[in-house]
Amino acid sequence: MNVVLARIGKPHGLRGEVTVQLHTDDPETRFAVGNVIATEAEPGTGVPKALTIASTRVHRGIWLITFEEIPDRTGAEGLRGTRLVLPESAPQVEEEAFYEEDLVGLEVRDTTGERLGSVSGLEIGPAQDRLVITLTDGVTAYVPFVKRIVPTVADDHVVVDAPPGLFDLYREGTE
């Protein structure tokens, strides 16, 4: 039995972007860039068994997603009605395991070494965990704790390779 995270609606624009009807209360985590999401579609539709999130954005209150495997509107049209699912018994195989007490207090740096803030917590999720980061300006941000976005965990710091604009999303409500 799979848990439905979203249902794909109509294409938006010409570059493969689609609207989605959300069935999750945590779309930022579930649909983080780089996540691979299993699909359920009608047989014979040619929809891939899994899709990789290339980008997400919210436009007029509607979530829009592009996938690495879908380059254009024609491909996006073929996704209409596809369900994005989380296998209920999906085992989470971890190469490295970190405990919250090991991470809290570590300095957070970007890929150039610039200080962004510090780790203030770890939220454990069914699909993936999120680092809670207190940015240097005091704003709290959440980052998917996946190798693609957090490539380095060292004794005294973590490196975060955040998608452009990620931290700005958390600052918008504080201005």
Short mmCIF file of N, CA and C in Angstrom, two decimals:
data_model
loop_
_atom_site.label_atom_id
_atom_site.label_comp_id
_atom_site.label_asym_id
_atom_site.label_seq_id
_atom_site.Cartn_x
_atom_site.Cartn_y
_atom_site.Cartn_z
N MET A 1 0.85 -1.19 0.00
CA MET A 1 0.00 0.00 0.00
C MET A 1 0.89 1.25 0.00
N ASN A 2 0.60 2.16 -0.89
CA ASN A 2 1.38 3.40 -0.99
C ASN A 2 0.61 4.57 -0.40
N VAL A 3 1.36 5.54 0.11
CA VAL A 3 0.78 6.78 0.60
C VAL A 3 0.88 7.80 -0.53
N VAL A 4 -0.26 8.39 -0.93
CA VAL A 4 -0.26 9.37 -2.00
C VAL A 4 0.18 10.73 -1.45
N LEU A 5 1.24 11.28 -2.04
CA LEU A 5 1.75 12.58 -1.64
C LEU A 5 1.11 13.71 -2.44
N ALA A 6 0.81 13.43 -3.72
CA ALA A 6 0.21 14.44 -4.59
C ALA A 6 -0.32 13.77 -5.86
N ARG A 7 -1.20 14.49 -6.54
CA ARG A 7 -1.70 14.04 -7.85
C ARG A 7 -1.33 15.14 -8.84
N ILE A 8 -0.76 14.73 -9.96
CA ILE A 8 -0.33 15.68 -10.98
C ILE A 8 -1.53 16.15 -11.79
N GLY A 9 -1.60 17.46 -12.00
CA GLY A 9 -2.67 18.06 -12.78
C GLY A 9 -2.18 18.46 -14.16
N LYS A 10 -2.58 19.64 -14.59
CA LYS A 10 -2.27 20.08 -15.95
C LYS A 10 -0.86 20.66 -16.06
N PRO A 11 -0.32 20.67 -17.27
CA PRO A 11 0.98 21.33 -17.50
C PRO A 11 0.86 22.83 -17.27
N HIS A 12 1.98 23.46 -16.95
CA HIS A 12 2.03 24.91 -16.77
C HIS A 12 3.23 25.41 -17.56
N GLY A 13 2.98 26.13 -18.62
CA GLY A 13 4.08 26.63 -19.45
C GLY A 13 4.59 25.58 -20.41
N LEU A 14 5.77 25.84 -20.98
CA LEU A 14 6.31 24.99 -22.04
C LEU A 14 7.47 24.11 -21.61
N ARG A 15 8.00 24.30 -20.40
CA ARG A 15 9.23 23.62 -20.00
C ARG A 15 9.03 22.40 -19.10
N GLY A 16 7.86 21.78 -19.15
CA GLY A 16 7.64 20.55 -18.41
C GLY A 16 7.11 20.72 -17.00
N GLU A 17 6.80 21.95 -16.63
CA GLU A 17 6.28 22.20 -15.29
C GLU A 17 4.82 21.72 -15.21
N VAL A 18 4.44 21.15 -14.05
CA VAL A 18 3.07 20.67 -13.86
C VAL A 18 2.51 21.22 -12.55
N THR A 19 1.18 21.34 -12.51
CA THR A 19 0.51 21.67 -11.26
C THR A 19 0.34 20.37 -10.48
N VAL A 20 0.30 20.47 -9.15
CA VAL A 20 0.04 19.29 -8.34
C VAL A 20 -1.00 19.62 -7.27
N GLN A 21 -1.85 18.64 -7.00
CA GLN A 21 -2.79 18.72 -5.90
C GLN A 21 -2.14 17.98 -4.74
N LEU A 22 -1.82 18.70 -3.68
CA LEU A 22 -1.07 18.13 -2.56
C LEU A 22 -1.95 17.25 -1.68
N HIS A 23 -1.36 16.15 -1.21
CA HIS A 23 -1.98 15.28 -0.22
C HIS A 23 -1.01 15.07 0.94
N THR A 24 -0.10 16.01 1.13
CA THR A 24 0.86 15.94 2.22
C THR A 24 0.89 17.29 2.92
N ASP A 25 1.18 17.25 4.22
CA ASP A 25 1.26 18.51 4.96
C ASP A 25 2.69 19.03 5.03
N ASP A 26 3.61 18.36 4.33
CA ASP A 26 5.01 18.77 4.36
C ASP A 26 5.61 18.75 2.94
N PRO A 27 5.05 19.54 2.02
CA PRO A 27 5.54 19.50 0.64
C PRO A 27 6.99 19.97 0.49
N GLU A 28 7.44 20.89 1.36
CA GLU A 28 8.81 21.38 1.24
C GLU A 28 9.82 20.24 1.41
N THR A 29 9.52 19.33 2.32
CA THR A 29 10.42 18.19 2.55
C THR A 29 10.22 17.11 1.50
N ARG A 30 8.98 16.75 1.27
CA ARG A 30 8.67 15.65 0.34
C ARG A 30 9.16 15.95 -1.08
N PHE A 31 9.02 17.21 -1.49
CA PHE A 31 9.35 17.57 -2.87
C PHE A 31 10.60 18.43 -2.96
N ALA A 32 11.55 18.19 -2.07
CA ALA A 32 12.83 18.91 -2.11
C ALA A 32 13.57 18.54 -3.39
N VAL A 33 14.28 19.50 -3.96
CA VAL A 33 15.06 19.27 -5.18
C VAL A 33 16.00 18.09 -4.97
N GLY A 34 15.98 17.17 -5.93
CA GLY A 34 16.84 15.99 -5.85
C GLY A 34 16.13 14.75 -5.35
N ASN A 35 14.99 14.92 -4.67
CA ASN A 35 14.25 13.76 -4.19
C ASN A 35 13.72 12.96 -5.37
N VAL A 36 13.76 11.65 -5.24
CA VAL A 36 13.20 10.75 -6.24
C VAL A 36 11.89 10.23 -5.68
N ILE A 37 10.80 10.45 -6.42
CA ILE A 37 9.46 10.11 -5.95
C ILE A 37 8.89 9.01 -6.84
N ALA A 38 8.36 7.97 -6.21
CA ALA A 38 7.72 6.88 -6.94
C ALA A 38 6.40 7.38 -7.53
N THR A 39 5.99 6.76 -8.64
CA THR A 39 4.75 7.16 -9.30
C THR A 39 3.78 5.99 -9.41
N GLU A 40 2.50 6.31 -9.52
CA GLU A 40 1.46 5.36 -9.87
C GLU A 40 0.69 5.98 -11.03
N ALA A 41 0.64 5.27 -12.15
CA ALA A 41 -0.08 5.77 -13.32
C ALA A 41 -0.80 4.61 -13.98
N GLU A 42 -1.71 4.93 -14.88
CA GLU A 42 -2.43 3.90 -15.61
C GLU A 42 -1.44 3.10 -16.47
N PRO A 43 -1.62 1.79 -16.57
CA PRO A 43 -0.72 0.98 -17.41
C PRO A 43 -0.74 1.48 -18.85
N GLY A 44 0.42 1.45 -19.49
CA GLY A 44 0.53 1.83 -20.89
C GLY A 44 0.70 3.32 -21.12
N THR A 45 0.75 4.13 -20.08
CA THR A 45 0.88 5.57 -20.26
C THR A 45 2.32 5.99 -20.52
N GLY A 46 3.27 5.12 -20.19
CA GLY A 46 4.68 5.46 -20.41
C GLY A 46 5.26 6.33 -19.32
N VAL A 47 4.52 6.56 -18.23
CA VAL A 47 5.03 7.37 -17.12
C VAL A 47 6.14 6.58 -16.42
N PRO A 48 7.29 7.22 -16.18
CA PRO A 48 8.37 6.53 -15.46
C PRO A 48 7.91 6.05 -14.08
N LYS A 49 8.52 4.98 -13.58
CA LYS A 49 8.18 4.43 -12.27
C LYS A 49 8.57 5.38 -11.14
N ALA A 50 9.51 6.30 -11.43
CA ALA A 50 9.94 7.29 -10.45
C ALA A 50 10.35 8.55 -11.18
N LEU A 51 10.19 9.69 -10.52
CA LEU A 51 10.56 10.98 -11.09
C LEU A 51 11.45 11.73 -10.09
N THR A 52 12.43 12.46 -10.63
CA THR A 52 13.36 13.22 -9.80
C THR A 52 12.96 14.69 -9.82
N ILE A 53 12.79 15.27 -8.63
CA ILE A 53 12.39 16.67 -8.52
C ILE A 53 13.52 17.57 -9.02
N ALA A 54 13.22 18.40 -10.03
CA ALA A 54 14.21 19.35 -10.56
C ALA A 54 14.00 20.73 -9.96
N SER A 55 12.73 21.13 -9.77
CA SER A 55 12.44 22.42 -9.15
C SER A 55 11.00 22.42 -8.65
N THR A 56 10.75 23.30 -7.67
CA THR A 56 9.38 23.51 -7.18
C THR A 56 9.20 25.00 -6.95
N ARG A 57 7.95 25.43 -7.05
CA ARG A 57 7.61 26.80 -6.69
C ARG A 57 6.11 26.87 -6.48
N VAL A 58 5.69 27.91 -5.81
CA VAL A 58 4.27 28.12 -5.59
C VAL A 58 3.87 29.35 -6.39
N HIS A 59 2.84 29.20 -7.22
CA HIS A 59 2.35 30.29 -8.06
C HIS A 59 0.86 30.46 -7.78
N ARG A 60 0.49 31.61 -7.22
CA ARG A 60 -0.91 31.90 -6.88
C ARG A 60 -1.51 30.78 -6.02
N GLY A 61 -0.73 30.30 -5.08
CA GLY A 61 -1.21 29.29 -4.15
C GLY A 61 -1.19 27.87 -4.67
N ILE A 62 -0.71 27.66 -5.89
CA ILE A 62 -0.67 26.33 -6.49
C ILE A 62 0.78 25.87 -6.60
N TRP A 63 1.03 24.65 -6.17
CA TRP A 63 2.38 24.09 -6.26
C TRP A 63 2.67 23.67 -7.70
N LEU A 64 3.84 24.08 -8.19
CA LEU A 64 4.31 23.72 -9.53
C LEU A 64 5.63 22.98 -9.37
N ILE A 65 5.75 21.86 -10.08
CA ILE A 65 6.94 21.02 -9.98
C ILE A 65 7.45 20.70 -11.38
N THR A 66 8.77 20.69 -11.53
CA THR A 66 9.38 20.15 -12.75
C THR A 66 10.21 18.94 -12.34
N PHE A 67 10.32 18.00 -13.28
CA PHE A 67 11.06 16.76 -13.06
C PHE A 67 12.20 16.66 -14.04
N GLU A 68 13.32 16.11 -13.60
CA GLU A 68 14.49 15.97 -14.47
C GLU A 68 14.17 15.14 -15.71
N GLU A 69 13.27 14.17 -15.59
CA GLU A 69 12.96 13.27 -16.70
C GLU A 69 11.97 13.84 -17.71
N ILE A 70 11.36 15.00 -17.41
CA ILE A 70 10.30 15.56 -18.26
C ILE A 70 10.75 16.93 -18.78
N PRO A 71 11.23 17.00 -20.04
CA PRO A 71 11.84 18.24 -20.54
C PRO A 71 10.87 19.28 -21.11
N ASP A 72 9.62 18.88 -21.42
CA ASP A 72 8.76 19.82 -22.14
C ASP A 72 7.28 19.62 -21.81
N ARG A 73 6.45 20.48 -22.40
CA ARG A 73 5.01 20.44 -22.15
C ARG A 73 4.38 19.12 -22.61
N THR A 74 4.84 18.57 -23.72
CA THR A 74 4.29 17.31 -24.21
C THR A 74 4.48 16.20 -23.17
N GLY A 75 5.68 16.12 -22.62
CA GLY A 75 5.94 15.13 -21.57
C GLY A 75 5.10 15.40 -20.34
N ALA A 76 4.95 16.67 -20.00
CA ALA A 76 4.17 17.05 -18.82
C ALA A 76 2.70 16.66 -19.00
N GLU A 77 2.19 16.83 -20.22
CA GLU A 77 0.79 16.46 -20.49
C GLU A 77 0.57 14.98 -20.22
N GLY A 78 1.57 14.15 -20.54
CA GLY A 78 1.47 12.71 -20.33
C GLY A 78 1.45 12.31 -18.86
N LEU A 79 1.81 13.22 -17.97
CA LEU A 79 1.82 12.93 -16.54
C LEU A 79 0.47 13.18 -15.87
N ARG A 80 -0.44 13.85 -16.56
CA ARG A 80 -1.72 14.25 -15.95
C ARG A 80 -2.39 13.03 -15.30
N GLY A 81 -2.79 13.20 -14.04
CA GLY A 81 -3.47 12.13 -13.31
C GLY A 81 -2.54 11.18 -12.58
N THR A 82 -1.24 11.29 -12.82
CA THR A 82 -0.27 10.42 -12.14
C THR A 82 -0.22 10.78 -10.66
N ARG A 83 -0.15 9.75 -9.83
CA ARG A 83 -0.02 9.96 -8.39
C ARG A 83 1.45 9.86 -8.01
N LEU A 84 1.91 10.79 -7.18
CA LEU A 84 3.25 10.75 -6.61
C LEU A 84 3.10 10.09 -5.24
N VAL A 85 3.81 8.98 -5.03
CA VAL A 85 3.55 8.17 -3.85
C VAL A 85 4.81 7.89 -3.04
N LEU A 86 4.57 7.53 -1.80
CA LEU A 86 5.62 7.09 -0.89
C LEU A 86 5.28 5.65 -0.53
N PRO A 87 6.12 4.69 -0.93
CA PRO A 87 5.83 3.31 -0.53
C PRO A 87 5.78 3.24 1.00
N GLU A 88 4.70 2.67 1.52
CA GLU A 88 4.47 2.67 2.96
C GLU A 88 5.58 1.99 3.74
N SER A 89 6.16 0.97 3.16
CA SER A 89 7.21 0.26 3.90
C SER A 89 8.59 0.52 3.30
N ALA A 90 8.76 1.72 2.75
CA ALA A 90 10.05 2.06 2.13
C ALA A 90 11.14 2.09 3.19
N PRO A 91 12.09 1.18 3.12
CA PRO A 91 13.16 1.20 4.12
C PRO A 91 14.10 2.35 3.84
N GLN A 92 14.52 3.02 4.88
CA GLN A 92 15.46 4.12 4.74
C GLN A 92 16.86 3.58 5.02
N VAL A 93 17.62 3.35 3.97
CA VAL A 93 18.97 2.83 4.14
C VAL A 93 19.90 4.02 4.32
N GLU A 94 20.57 4.07 5.44
CA GLU A 94 21.44 5.20 5.74
C GLU A 94 22.89 4.77 5.69
N GLU A 95 23.67 5.49 4.89
CA GLU A 95 25.11 5.21 4.84
C GLU A 95 25.75 5.67 6.14
N GLU A 96 25.34 6.85 6.60
CA GLU A 96 25.86 7.41 7.83
C GLU A 96 24.67 7.84 8.66
N ALA A 97 24.71 7.54 9.94
CA ALA A 97 23.63 7.97 10.83
C ALA A 97 24.17 9.03 11.78
N PHE A 98 23.38 10.07 11.99
CA PHE A 98 23.77 11.15 12.89
C PHE A 98 22.66 11.33 13.90
N TYR A 99 23.04 11.57 15.14
CA TYR A 99 22.08 11.85 16.19
C TYR A 99 21.99 13.35 16.39
N GLU A 100 20.81 13.80 16.83
CA GLU A 100 20.60 15.23 17.01
C GLU A 100 21.67 15.84 17.91
N GLU A 101 22.01 15.14 18.99
CA GLU A 101 22.99 15.70 19.92
C GLU A 101 24.38 15.85 19.28
N ASP A 102 24.66 15.09 18.20
CA ASP A 102 25.93 15.23 17.48
C ASP A 102 25.94 16.45 16.57
N LEU A 103 24.76 16.89 16.16
CA LEU A 103 24.64 17.95 15.16
C LEU A 103 24.38 19.33 15.76
N VAL A 104 23.58 19.39 16.83
CA VAL A 104 23.22 20.67 17.42
C VAL A 104 24.47 21.42 17.86
N GLY A 105 24.55 22.69 17.45
CA GLY A 105 25.68 23.53 17.80
C GLY A 105 26.75 23.61 16.72
N LEU A 106 26.70 22.70 15.74
CA LEU A 106 27.69 22.76 14.66
C LEU A 106 27.47 24.01 13.82
N GLU A 107 28.56 24.62 13.40
CA GLU A 107 28.49 25.77 12.51
C GLU A 107 27.99 25.29 11.15
N VAL A 108 27.17 26.12 10.50
CA VAL A 108 26.68 25.83 9.15
C VAL A 108 27.39 26.77 8.19
N ARG A 109 28.01 26.18 7.16
CA ARG A 109 28.72 26.97 6.15
C ARG A 109 28.17 26.65 4.77
N ASP A 110 28.33 27.62 3.85
CA ASP A 110 27.97 27.32 2.47
C ASP A 110 29.19 26.67 1.79
N THR A 111 29.07 26.38 0.52
CA THR A 111 30.14 25.66 -0.19
C THR A 111 31.42 26.47 -0.34
N THR A 112 31.33 27.80 -0.12
CA THR A 112 32.54 28.64 -0.19
C THR A 112 33.20 28.80 1.17
N GLY A 113 32.56 28.25 2.23
CA GLY A 113 33.10 28.37 3.57
C GLY A 113 32.51 29.51 4.38
N GLU A 114 31.61 30.31 3.77
CA GLU A 114 30.99 31.42 4.49
C GLU A 114 30.03 30.88 5.54
N ARG A 115 30.07 31.49 6.73
CA ARG A 115 29.21 31.06 7.84
C ARG A 115 27.76 31.48 7.56
N LEU A 116 26.84 30.51 7.65
CA LEU A 116 25.42 30.78 7.45
C LEU A 116 24.65 30.82 8.77
N GLY A 117 25.17 30.11 9.78
CA GLY A 117 24.46 30.03 11.05
C GLY A 117 24.93 28.80 11.80
N SER A 118 24.00 28.20 12.57
CA SER A 118 24.35 26.99 13.31
C SER A 118 23.17 26.04 13.33
N VAL A 119 23.47 24.76 13.52
CA VAL A 119 22.43 23.73 13.60
C VAL A 119 21.77 23.86 14.96
N SER A 120 20.43 23.99 14.97
CA SER A 120 19.71 24.11 16.24
C SER A 120 18.80 22.92 16.50
N GLY A 121 18.72 21.98 15.54
CA GLY A 121 17.89 20.80 15.76
C GLY A 121 17.90 19.87 14.57
N LEU A 122 17.24 18.74 14.75
CA LEU A 122 17.07 17.75 13.69
C LEU A 122 15.64 17.24 13.78
N GLU A 123 14.87 17.41 12.71
CA GLU A 123 13.50 16.89 12.67
C GLU A 123 13.51 15.58 11.90
N ILE A 124 13.03 14.54 12.55
CA ILE A 124 12.98 13.21 11.94
C ILE A 124 11.66 13.09 11.19
N GLY A 125 11.73 12.73 9.91
CA GLY A 125 10.53 12.58 9.10
C GLY A 125 10.44 11.18 8.52
N PRO A 126 9.26 10.77 8.11
CA PRO A 126 9.10 9.42 7.54
C PRO A 126 9.82 9.23 6.22
N ALA A 127 9.95 10.29 5.43
CA ALA A 127 10.62 10.17 4.13
C ALA A 127 12.06 10.64 4.21
N GLN A 128 12.29 11.73 4.93
CA GLN A 128 13.64 12.26 5.08
C GLN A 128 13.66 13.19 6.29
N ASP A 129 14.85 13.37 6.83
CA ASP A 129 15.01 14.24 7.98
C ASP A 129 15.35 15.65 7.51
N ARG A 130 15.15 16.64 8.41
CA ARG A 130 15.47 18.02 8.10
C ARG A 130 16.35 18.60 9.19
N LEU A 131 17.40 19.30 8.77
CA LEU A 131 18.21 20.05 9.72
C LEU A 131 17.47 21.35 10.03
N VAL A 132 17.43 21.70 11.30
CA VAL A 132 16.89 22.99 11.71
C VAL A 132 18.10 23.89 11.90
N ILE A 133 18.10 25.00 11.18
CA ILE A 133 19.25 25.90 11.19
C ILE A 133 18.80 27.28 11.68
N THR A 134 19.56 27.83 12.63
CA THR A 134 19.36 29.21 13.03
C THR A 134 20.37 30.02 12.23
N LEU A 135 19.87 30.82 11.30
CA LEU A 135 20.73 31.61 10.43
C LEU A 135 21.37 32.75 11.23
N THR A 136 22.42 33.34 10.70
CA THR A 136 23.15 34.40 11.42
C THR A 136 22.26 35.59 11.78
N ASP A 137 21.16 35.80 11.04
CA ASP A 137 20.25 36.91 11.36
C ASP A 137 19.12 36.48 12.30
N GLY A 138 19.22 35.25 12.85
CA GLY A 138 18.24 34.78 13.82
C GLY A 138 17.05 34.04 13.24
N VAL A 139 16.90 34.01 11.93
CA VAL A 139 15.78 33.33 11.28
C VAL A 139 16.01 31.82 11.33
N THR A 140 14.94 31.07 11.59
CA THR A 140 15.01 29.61 11.59
C THR A 140 14.67 29.10 10.20
N ALA A 141 15.50 28.20 9.68
CA ALA A 141 15.29 27.62 8.36
C ALA A 141 15.39 26.11 8.47
N TYR A 142 14.80 25.42 7.50
CA TYR A 142 14.80 23.96 7.48
C TYR A 142 15.42 23.50 6.16
N VAL A 143 16.33 22.53 6.26
CA VAL A 143 17.04 22.05 5.08
C VAL A 143 16.93 20.53 5.04
N PRO A 144 16.49 19.96 3.90
CA PRO A 144 16.46 18.50 3.81
C PRO A 144 17.86 17.93 4.11
N PHE A 145 17.90 16.97 5.02
CA PHE A 145 19.18 16.39 5.43
C PHE A 145 19.51 15.23 4.51
N VAL A 146 19.84 15.61 3.26
CA VAL A 146 20.21 14.64 2.23
C VAL A 146 21.59 15.02 1.70
N LYS A 147 22.32 14.02 1.22
CA LYS A 147 23.71 14.20 0.78
C LYS A 147 23.85 15.30 -0.27
N ARG A 148 22.86 15.42 -1.16
CA ARG A 148 22.93 16.41 -2.23
C ARG A 148 22.92 17.85 -1.70
N ILE A 149 22.21 18.07 -0.59
CA ILE A 149 22.09 19.42 -0.04
C ILE A 149 23.04 19.63 1.14
N VAL A 150 23.31 18.56 1.89
CA VAL A 150 24.25 18.63 3.01
C VAL A 150 25.37 17.63 2.71
N PRO A 151 26.32 18.03 1.83
CA PRO A 151 27.34 17.09 1.38
C PRO A 151 28.41 16.75 2.42
N THR A 152 28.58 17.62 3.44
CA THR A 152 29.64 17.40 4.41
C THR A 152 29.13 17.59 5.83
N VAL A 153 29.43 16.60 6.67
CA VAL A 153 29.21 16.73 8.11
C VAL A 153 30.57 16.45 8.74
N ALA A 154 31.18 17.50 9.30
CA ALA A 154 32.50 17.36 9.93
C ALA A 154 32.34 17.49 11.45
N ASP A 155 33.44 17.38 12.16
CA ASP A 155 33.40 17.45 13.62
C ASP A 155 32.91 18.80 14.14
N ASP A 156 33.22 19.88 13.41
CA ASP A 156 32.88 21.21 13.92
C ASP A 156 31.94 22.00 13.02
N HIS A 157 31.54 21.44 11.87
CA HIS A 157 30.65 22.18 10.97
C HIS A 157 29.94 21.24 10.00
N VAL A 158 28.91 21.77 9.35
CA VAL A 158 28.26 21.10 8.22
C VAL A 158 28.30 22.06 7.05
N VAL A 159 28.36 21.50 5.85
CA VAL A 159 28.31 22.31 4.64
C VAL A 159 26.92 22.13 4.03
N VAL A 160 26.27 23.25 3.72
CA VAL A 160 24.95 23.22 3.11
C VAL A 160 25.05 23.84 1.72
N ASP A 161 24.65 23.06 0.72
CA ASP A 161 24.60 23.53 -0.67
C ASP A 161 23.13 23.74 -1.01
N ALA A 162 22.57 24.82 -0.49
CA ALA A 162 21.13 25.08 -0.61
C ALA A 162 20.76 25.56 -2.00
N PRO A 163 19.58 25.14 -2.48
CA PRO A 163 19.10 25.68 -3.76
C PRO A 163 18.94 27.20 -3.64
N PRO A 164 19.17 27.93 -4.73
CA PRO A 164 19.05 29.40 -4.69
C PRO A 164 17.68 29.82 -4.14
N GLY A 165 17.71 30.76 -3.20
CA GLY A 165 16.48 31.32 -2.66
C GLY A 165 15.87 30.56 -1.50
N LEU A 166 16.42 29.40 -1.14
CA LEU A 166 15.81 28.60 -0.07
C LEU A 166 15.70 29.39 1.23
N PHE A 167 16.78 30.02 1.66
CA PHE A 167 16.74 30.73 2.93
C PHE A 167 15.88 31.99 2.85
N ASP A 168 15.76 32.57 1.67
CA ASP A 168 14.91 33.75 1.50
C ASP A 168 13.44 33.42 1.79
N LEU A 169 13.03 32.18 1.52
CA LEU A 169 11.65 31.76 1.78
C LEU A 169 11.32 31.90 3.27
N TYR A 170 12.29 31.59 4.12
CA TYR A 170 12.05 31.67 5.56
C TYR A 170 12.10 33.10 6.07
N ARG A 171 12.80 33.97 5.35
CA ARG A 171 12.92 35.37 5.77
C ARG A 171 11.68 36.19 5.37
N GLU A 172 10.94 35.75 4.35
CA GLU A 172 9.82 36.53 3.84
C GLU A 172 8.80 36.86 4.90
N GLY A 173 8.50 35.92 5.79
CA GLY A 173 7.48 36.16 6.80
C GLY A 173 7.99 36.97 7.98
N THR A 174 9.29 37.28 8.03
CA THR A 174 9.84 37.95 9.20
C THR A 174 10.12 39.42 8.96
N GLU A 175 9.92 39.89 7.74
CA GLU A 175 10.24 41.28 7.42
C GLU A 175 9.12 42.22 7.79
#
